[in-house]
PDB file of C-alpha atoms in Angstrom:
ATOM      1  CA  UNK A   1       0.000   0.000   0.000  1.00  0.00           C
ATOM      2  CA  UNK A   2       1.160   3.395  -0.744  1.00  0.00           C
ATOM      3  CA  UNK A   3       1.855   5.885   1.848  1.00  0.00           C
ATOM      4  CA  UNK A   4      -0.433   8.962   0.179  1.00  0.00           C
ATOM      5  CA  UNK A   5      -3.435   7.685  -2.630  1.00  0.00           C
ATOM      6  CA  UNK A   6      -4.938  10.410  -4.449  1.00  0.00           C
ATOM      7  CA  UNK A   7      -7.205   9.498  -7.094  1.00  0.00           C
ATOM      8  CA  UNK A   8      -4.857  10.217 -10.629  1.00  0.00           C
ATOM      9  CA  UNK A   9      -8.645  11.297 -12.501  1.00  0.00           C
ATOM     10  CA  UNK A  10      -9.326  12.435 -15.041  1.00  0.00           C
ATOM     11  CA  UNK A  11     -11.660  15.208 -13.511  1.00  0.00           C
ATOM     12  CA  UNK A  12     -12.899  17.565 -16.187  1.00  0.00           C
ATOM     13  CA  UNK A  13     -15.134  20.285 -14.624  1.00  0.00           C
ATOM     14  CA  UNK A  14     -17.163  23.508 -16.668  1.00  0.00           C
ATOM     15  CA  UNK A  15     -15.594  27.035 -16.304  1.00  0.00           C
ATOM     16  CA  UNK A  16     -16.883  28.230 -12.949  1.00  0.00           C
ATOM     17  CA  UNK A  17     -17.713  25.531 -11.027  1.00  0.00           C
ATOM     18  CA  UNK A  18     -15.918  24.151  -7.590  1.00  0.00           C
ATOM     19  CA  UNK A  19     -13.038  21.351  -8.024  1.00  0.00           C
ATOM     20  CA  UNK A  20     -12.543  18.939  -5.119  1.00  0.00           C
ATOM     21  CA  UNK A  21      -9.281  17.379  -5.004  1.00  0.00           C
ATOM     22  CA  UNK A  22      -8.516  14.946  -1.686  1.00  0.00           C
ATOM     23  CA  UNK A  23      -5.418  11.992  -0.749  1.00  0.00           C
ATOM     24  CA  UNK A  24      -5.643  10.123   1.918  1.00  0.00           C
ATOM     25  CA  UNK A  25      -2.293   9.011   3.957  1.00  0.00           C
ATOM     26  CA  UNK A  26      -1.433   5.694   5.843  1.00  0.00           C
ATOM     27  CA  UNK A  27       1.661   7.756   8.205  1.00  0.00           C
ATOM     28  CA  UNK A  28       0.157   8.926  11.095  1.00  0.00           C
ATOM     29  CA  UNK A  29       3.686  10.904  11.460  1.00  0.00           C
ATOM     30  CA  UNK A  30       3.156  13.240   8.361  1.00  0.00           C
ATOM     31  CA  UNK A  31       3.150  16.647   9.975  1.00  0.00           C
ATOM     32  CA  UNK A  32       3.705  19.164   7.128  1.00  0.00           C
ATOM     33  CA  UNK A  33       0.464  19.033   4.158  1.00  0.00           C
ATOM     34  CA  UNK A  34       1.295  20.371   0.861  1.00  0.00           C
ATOM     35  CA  UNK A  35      -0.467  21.004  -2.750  1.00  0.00           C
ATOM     36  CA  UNK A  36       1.224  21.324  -5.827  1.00  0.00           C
ATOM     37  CA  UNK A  37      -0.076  22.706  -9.221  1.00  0.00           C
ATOM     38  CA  UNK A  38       2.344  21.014 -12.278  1.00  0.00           C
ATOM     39  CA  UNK A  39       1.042  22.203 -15.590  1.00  0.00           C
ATOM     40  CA  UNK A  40       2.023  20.004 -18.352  1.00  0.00           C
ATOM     41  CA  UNK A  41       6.343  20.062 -18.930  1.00  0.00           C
ATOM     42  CA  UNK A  42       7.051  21.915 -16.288  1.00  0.00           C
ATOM     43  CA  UNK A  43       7.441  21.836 -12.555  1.00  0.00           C
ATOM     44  CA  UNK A  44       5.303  21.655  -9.157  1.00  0.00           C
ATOM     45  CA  UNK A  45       4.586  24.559  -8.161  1.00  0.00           C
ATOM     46  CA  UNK A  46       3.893  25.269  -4.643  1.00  0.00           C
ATOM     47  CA  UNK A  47       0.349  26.470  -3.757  1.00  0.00           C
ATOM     48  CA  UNK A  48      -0.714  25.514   0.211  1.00  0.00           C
ATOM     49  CA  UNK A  49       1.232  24.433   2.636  1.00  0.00           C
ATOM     50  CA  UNK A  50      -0.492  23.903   6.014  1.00  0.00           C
ATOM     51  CA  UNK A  51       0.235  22.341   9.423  1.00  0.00           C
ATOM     52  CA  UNK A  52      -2.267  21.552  11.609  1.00  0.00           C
ATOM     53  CA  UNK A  53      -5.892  20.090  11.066  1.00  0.00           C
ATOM     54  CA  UNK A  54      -8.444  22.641   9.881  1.00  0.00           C
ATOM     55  CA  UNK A  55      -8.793  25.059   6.849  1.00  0.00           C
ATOM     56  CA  UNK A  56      -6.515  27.678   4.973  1.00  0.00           C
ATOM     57  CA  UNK A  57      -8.123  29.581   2.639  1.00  0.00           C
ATOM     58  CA  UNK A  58      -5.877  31.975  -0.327  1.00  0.00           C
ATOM     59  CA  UNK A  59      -7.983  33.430  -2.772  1.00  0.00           C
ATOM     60  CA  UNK A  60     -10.078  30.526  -4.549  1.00  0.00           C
ATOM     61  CA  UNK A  61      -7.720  27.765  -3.205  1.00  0.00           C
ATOM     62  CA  UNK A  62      -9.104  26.156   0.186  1.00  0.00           C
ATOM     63  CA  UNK A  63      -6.901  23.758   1.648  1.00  0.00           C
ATOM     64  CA  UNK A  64      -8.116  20.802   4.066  1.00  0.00           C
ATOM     65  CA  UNK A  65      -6.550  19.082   6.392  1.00  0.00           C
ATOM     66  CA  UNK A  66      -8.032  16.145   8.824  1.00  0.00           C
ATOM     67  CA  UNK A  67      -5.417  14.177  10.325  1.00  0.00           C
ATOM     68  CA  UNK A  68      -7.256  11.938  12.839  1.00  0.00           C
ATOM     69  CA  UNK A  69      -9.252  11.034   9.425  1.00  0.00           C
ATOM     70  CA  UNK A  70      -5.578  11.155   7.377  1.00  0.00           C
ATOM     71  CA  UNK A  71      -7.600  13.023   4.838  1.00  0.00           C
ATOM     72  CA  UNK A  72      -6.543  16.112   3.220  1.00  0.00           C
ATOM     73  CA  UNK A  73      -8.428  18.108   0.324  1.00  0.00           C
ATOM     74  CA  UNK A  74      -8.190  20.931  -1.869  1.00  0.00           C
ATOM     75  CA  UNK A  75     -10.824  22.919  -3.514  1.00  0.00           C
ATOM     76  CA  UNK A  76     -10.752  25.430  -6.120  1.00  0.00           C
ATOM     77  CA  UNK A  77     -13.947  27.815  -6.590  1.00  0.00           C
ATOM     78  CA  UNK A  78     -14.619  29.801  -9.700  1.00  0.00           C
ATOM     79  CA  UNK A  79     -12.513  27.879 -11.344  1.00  0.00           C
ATOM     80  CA  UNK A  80     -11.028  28.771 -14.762  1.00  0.00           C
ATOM     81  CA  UNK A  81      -9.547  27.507 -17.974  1.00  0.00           C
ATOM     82  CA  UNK A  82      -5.886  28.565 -16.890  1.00  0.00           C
ATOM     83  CA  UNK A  83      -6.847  25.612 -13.466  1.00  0.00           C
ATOM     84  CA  UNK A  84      -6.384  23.172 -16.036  1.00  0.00           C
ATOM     85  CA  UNK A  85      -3.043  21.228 -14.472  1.00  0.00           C
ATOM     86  CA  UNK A  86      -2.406  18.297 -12.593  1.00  0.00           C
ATOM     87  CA  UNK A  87      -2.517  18.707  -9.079  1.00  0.00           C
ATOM     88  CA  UNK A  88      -0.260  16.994  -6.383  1.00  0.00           C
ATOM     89  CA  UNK A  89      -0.347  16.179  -2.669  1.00  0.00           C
ATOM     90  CA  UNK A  90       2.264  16.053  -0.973  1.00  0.00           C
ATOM     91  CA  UNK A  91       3.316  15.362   2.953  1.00  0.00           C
ATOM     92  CA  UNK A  92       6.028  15.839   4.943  1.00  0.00           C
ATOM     93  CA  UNK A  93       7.662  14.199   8.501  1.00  0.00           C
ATOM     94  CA  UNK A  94      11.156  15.946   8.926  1.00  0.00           C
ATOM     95  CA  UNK A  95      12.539  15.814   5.851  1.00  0.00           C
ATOM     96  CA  UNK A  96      10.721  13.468   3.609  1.00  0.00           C
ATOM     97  CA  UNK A  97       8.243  14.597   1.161  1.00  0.00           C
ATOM     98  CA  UNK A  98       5.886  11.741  -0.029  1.00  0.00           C
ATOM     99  CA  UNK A  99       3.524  12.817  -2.943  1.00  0.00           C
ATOM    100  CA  UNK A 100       0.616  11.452  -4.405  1.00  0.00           C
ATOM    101  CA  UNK A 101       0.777  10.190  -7.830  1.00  0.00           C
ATOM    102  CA  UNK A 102      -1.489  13.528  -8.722  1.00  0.00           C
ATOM    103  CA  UNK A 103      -4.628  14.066 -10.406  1.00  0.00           C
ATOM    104  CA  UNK A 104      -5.518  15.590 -13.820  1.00  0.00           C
ATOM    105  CA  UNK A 105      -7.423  18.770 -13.959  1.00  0.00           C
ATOM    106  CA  UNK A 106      -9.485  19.907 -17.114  1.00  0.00           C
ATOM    107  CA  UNK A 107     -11.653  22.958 -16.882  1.00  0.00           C
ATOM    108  CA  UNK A 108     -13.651  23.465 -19.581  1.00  0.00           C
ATOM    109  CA  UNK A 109     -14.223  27.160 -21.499  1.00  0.00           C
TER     110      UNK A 109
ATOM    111  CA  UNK B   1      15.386  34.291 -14.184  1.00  0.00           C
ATOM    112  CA  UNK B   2      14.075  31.248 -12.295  1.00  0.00           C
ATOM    113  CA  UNK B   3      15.418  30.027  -8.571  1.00  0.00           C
ATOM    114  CA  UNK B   4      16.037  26.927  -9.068  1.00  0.00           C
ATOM    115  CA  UNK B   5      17.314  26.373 -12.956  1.00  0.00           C
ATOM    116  CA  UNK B   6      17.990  22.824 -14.346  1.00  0.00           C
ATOM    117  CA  UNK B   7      20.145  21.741 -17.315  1.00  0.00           C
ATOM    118  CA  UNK B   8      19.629  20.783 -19.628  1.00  0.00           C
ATOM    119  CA  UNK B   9      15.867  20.352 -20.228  1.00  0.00           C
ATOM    120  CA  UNK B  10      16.364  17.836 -22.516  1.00  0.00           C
ATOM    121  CA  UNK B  11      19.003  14.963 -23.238  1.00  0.00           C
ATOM    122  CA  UNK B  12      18.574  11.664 -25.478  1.00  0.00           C
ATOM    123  CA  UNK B  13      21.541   9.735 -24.604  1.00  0.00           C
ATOM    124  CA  UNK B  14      22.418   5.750 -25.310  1.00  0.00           C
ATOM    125  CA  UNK B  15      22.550   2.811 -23.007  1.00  0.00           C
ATOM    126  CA  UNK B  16      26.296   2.502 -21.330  1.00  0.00           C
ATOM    127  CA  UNK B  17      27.367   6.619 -21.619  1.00  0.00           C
ATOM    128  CA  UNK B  18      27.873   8.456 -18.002  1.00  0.00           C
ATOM    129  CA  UNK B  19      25.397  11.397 -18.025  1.00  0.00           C
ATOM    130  CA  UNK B  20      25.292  14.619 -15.306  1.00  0.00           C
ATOM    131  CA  UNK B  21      22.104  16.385 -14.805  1.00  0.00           C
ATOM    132  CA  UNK B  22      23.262  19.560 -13.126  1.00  0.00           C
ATOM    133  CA  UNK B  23      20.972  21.911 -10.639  1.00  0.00           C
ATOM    134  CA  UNK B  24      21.530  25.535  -9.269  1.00  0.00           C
ATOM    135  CA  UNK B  25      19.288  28.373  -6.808  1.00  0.00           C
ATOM    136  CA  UNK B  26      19.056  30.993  -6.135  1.00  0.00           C
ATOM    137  CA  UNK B  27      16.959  31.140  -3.743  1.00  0.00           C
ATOM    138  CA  UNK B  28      20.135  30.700  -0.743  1.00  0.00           C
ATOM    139  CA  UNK B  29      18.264  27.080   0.733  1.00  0.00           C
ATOM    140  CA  UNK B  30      20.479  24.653   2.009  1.00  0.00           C
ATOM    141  CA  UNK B  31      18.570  21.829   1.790  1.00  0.00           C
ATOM    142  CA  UNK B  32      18.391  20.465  -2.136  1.00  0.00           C
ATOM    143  CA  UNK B  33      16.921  17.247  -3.388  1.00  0.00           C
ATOM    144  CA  UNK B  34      17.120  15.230  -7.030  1.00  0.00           C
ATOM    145  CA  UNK B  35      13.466  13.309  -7.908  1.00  0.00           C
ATOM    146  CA  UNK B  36      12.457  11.376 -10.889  1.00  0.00           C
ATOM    147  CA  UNK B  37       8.972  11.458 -12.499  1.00  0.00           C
ATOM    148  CA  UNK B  38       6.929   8.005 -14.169  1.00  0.00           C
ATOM    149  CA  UNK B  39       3.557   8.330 -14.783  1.00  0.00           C
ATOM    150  CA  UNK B  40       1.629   6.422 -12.329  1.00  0.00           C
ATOM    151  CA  UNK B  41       4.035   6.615  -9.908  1.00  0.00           C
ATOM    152  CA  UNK B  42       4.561  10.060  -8.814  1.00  0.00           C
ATOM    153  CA  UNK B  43       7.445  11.894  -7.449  1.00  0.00           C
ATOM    154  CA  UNK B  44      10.191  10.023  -6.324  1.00  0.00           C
ATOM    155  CA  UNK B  45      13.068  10.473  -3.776  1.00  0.00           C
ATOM    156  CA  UNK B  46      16.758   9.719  -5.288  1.00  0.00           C
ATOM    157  CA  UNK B  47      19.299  11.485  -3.182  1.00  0.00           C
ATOM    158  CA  UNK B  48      19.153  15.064  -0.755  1.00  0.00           C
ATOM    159  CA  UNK B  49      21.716  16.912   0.877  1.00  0.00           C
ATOM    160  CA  UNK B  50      21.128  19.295   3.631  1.00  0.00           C
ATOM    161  CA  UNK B  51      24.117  21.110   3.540  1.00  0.00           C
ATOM    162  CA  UNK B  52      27.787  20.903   1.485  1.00  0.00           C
ATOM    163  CA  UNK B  53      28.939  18.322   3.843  1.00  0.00           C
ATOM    164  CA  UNK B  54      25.617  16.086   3.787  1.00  0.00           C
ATOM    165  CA  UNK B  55      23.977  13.949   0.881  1.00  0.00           C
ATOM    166  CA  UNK B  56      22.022  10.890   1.449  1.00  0.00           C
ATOM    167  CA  UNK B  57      20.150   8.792  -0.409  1.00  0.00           C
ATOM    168  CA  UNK B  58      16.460   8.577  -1.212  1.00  0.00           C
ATOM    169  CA  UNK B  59      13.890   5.612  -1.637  1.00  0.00           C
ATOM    170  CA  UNK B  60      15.424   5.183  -5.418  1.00  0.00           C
ATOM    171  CA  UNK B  61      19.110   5.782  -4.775  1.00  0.00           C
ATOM    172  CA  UNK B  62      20.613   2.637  -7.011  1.00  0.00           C
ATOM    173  CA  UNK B  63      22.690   3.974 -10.427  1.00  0.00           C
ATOM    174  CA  UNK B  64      22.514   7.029  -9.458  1.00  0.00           C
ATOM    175  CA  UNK B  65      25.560   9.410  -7.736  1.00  0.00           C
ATOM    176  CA  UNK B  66      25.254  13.124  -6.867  1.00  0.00           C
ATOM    177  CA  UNK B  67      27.599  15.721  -5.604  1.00  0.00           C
ATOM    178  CA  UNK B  68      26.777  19.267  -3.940  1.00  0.00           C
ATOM    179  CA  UNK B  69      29.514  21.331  -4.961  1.00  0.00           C
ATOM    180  CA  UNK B  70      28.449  24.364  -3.661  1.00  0.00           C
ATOM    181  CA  UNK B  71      25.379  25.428  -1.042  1.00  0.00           C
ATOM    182  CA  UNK B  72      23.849  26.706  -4.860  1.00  0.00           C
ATOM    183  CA  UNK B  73      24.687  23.486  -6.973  1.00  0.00           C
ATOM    184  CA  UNK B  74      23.421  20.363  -6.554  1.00  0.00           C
ATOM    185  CA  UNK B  75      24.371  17.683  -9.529  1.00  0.00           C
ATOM    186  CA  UNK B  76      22.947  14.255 -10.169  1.00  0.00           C
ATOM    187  CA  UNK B  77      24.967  11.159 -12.232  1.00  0.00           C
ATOM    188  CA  UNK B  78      23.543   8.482 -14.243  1.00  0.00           C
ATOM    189  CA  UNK B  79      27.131   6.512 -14.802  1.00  0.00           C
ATOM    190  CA  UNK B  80      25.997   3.801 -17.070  1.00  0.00           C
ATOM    191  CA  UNK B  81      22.456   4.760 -18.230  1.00  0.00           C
ATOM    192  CA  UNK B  82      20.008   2.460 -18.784  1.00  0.00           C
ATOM    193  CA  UNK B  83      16.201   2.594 -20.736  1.00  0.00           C
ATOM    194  CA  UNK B  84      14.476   2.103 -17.448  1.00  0.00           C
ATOM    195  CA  UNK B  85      16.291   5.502 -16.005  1.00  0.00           C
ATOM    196  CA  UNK B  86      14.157   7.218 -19.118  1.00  0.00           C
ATOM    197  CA  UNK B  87      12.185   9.737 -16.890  1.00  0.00           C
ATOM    198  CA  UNK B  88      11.606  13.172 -16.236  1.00  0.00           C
ATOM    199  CA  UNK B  89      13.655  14.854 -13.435  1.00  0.00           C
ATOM    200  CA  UNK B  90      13.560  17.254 -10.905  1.00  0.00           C
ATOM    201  CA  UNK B  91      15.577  19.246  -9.073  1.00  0.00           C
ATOM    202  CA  UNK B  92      13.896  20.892  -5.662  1.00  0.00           C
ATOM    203  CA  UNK B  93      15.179  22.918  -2.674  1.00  0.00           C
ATOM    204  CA  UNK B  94      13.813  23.823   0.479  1.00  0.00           C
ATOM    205  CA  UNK B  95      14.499  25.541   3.913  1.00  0.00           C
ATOM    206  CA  UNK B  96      13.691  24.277   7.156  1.00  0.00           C
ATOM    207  CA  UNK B  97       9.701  24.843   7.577  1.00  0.00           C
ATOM    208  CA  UNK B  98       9.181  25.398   4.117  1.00  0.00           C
ATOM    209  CA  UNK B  99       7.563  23.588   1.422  1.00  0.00           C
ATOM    210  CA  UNK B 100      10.112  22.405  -1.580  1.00  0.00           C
ATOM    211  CA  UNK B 101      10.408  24.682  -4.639  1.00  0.00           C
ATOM    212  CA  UNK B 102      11.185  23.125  -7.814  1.00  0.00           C
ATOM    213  CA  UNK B 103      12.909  23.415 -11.555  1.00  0.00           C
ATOM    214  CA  UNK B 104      11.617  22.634 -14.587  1.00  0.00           C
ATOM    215  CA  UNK B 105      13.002  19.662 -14.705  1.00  0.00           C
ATOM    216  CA  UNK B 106      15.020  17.237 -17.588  1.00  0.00           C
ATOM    217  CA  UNK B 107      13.272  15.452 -19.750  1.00  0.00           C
ATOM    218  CA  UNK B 108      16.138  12.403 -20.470  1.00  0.00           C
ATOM    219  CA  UNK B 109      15.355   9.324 -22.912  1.00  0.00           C
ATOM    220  CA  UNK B 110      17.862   6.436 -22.471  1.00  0.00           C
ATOM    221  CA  UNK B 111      17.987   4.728 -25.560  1.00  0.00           C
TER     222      UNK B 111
END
């Protein structure tokens, strides 16, 4: 079993409506809760990073974290062509990152 | 210019030849790290170093070598390539308490 599952899609949404991304994790010791946004032939890029259970919101981006459920989500409202990426969970315990295998994102115009 | 700059961003090379990926930022972390990309299977760890004097290797260490030449440059050998190694790479850095910020990676075909 892997340490983080997140569901690898595809998800293809319409312009405006809400995306909900989610991983689950097996390592109760994962401390640190990331999401990445790759678009295609480039590199992650960093969008939330969180630490504790609870919500962060930045702009649309809305970042979920439960760890007694070892369930995280993201979820992206309004959302617009230029969403269209794949998106990445990752965790952290001191210095190991363990991602998801990520999931692809197509909004549609 | 970007902060963490990876080259080349593309390389065919043959089974058998030595090949260096090579990494630099600018972005003053000390903590660097080399990954590989396969569809399906995500991210994965080969080797980080948390300082000049430190490298260790990830979950995917085996013909692969890297060096840290300088708190900035972080390099990552292939010395006899082989077509499984065919992936795309990436190069990432971090600080402590921060998430890890990455290149663009190298898109390298082992033929």
């Amino acid at each position: 079993q892997k340490e983080v599952e997140q569901d690898p899609g595809p998800l293809s949404v319409p312009e405006g409506a809400i995306v909900s991304l989610n991983c689950t994790y097996s390592n109760s010791a994962f401390q640190y809760f990331m999401w990445y946004r790759q678009y295609s032939r480039k590199g992650p890029e960093l969008l939330m990073y969180t630490y504790s259970s609870g919500n962060k919101e930045d702009g649309r981006f809305t970042a979920q974290v439960d760890k007694s459920s070892k369930y995280i989500s993201l979820f992206i409202r309004d959302s617009q062509p230029s969403d269209s990426a794949t998106y990445l969970c990752a965790m952290r315990n001191d210095y190991k990152l363990s991602f998801g295998a990520g999931t692809t994102v197509t909004v549609r115009a | 210019d970007a902060d963490v700059t990876q080259t080349p961003r593309n390389r065919i090379t043959k089974t058998g030849k030595r090949i260096m990926l090579e990494c630099s930022q600018t972005k003053g972390h000390d903590r660097m790290y080399w990954y590989r990309q396969d569809p399906g299977l995500g991210l994965r760890l080969i080797y980080y170093s948390f300082d000049v004097k430190d490298i260790n290797k990830g979950e995917i260490s085996d013909g692969y070598s890297v060096s840290r030449q300088a708190q900035a440059k972080f390099s990552l050998s292939l010395e006899s390539a082989i077509p499984n190694q065919t992936a795309l790479y990436f190069c990432a850095t971090s600080d402590l308490g921060t998430g890890q910020y990455f290149g663009a990676g190298t898109r390298l075909s082992v033929l």
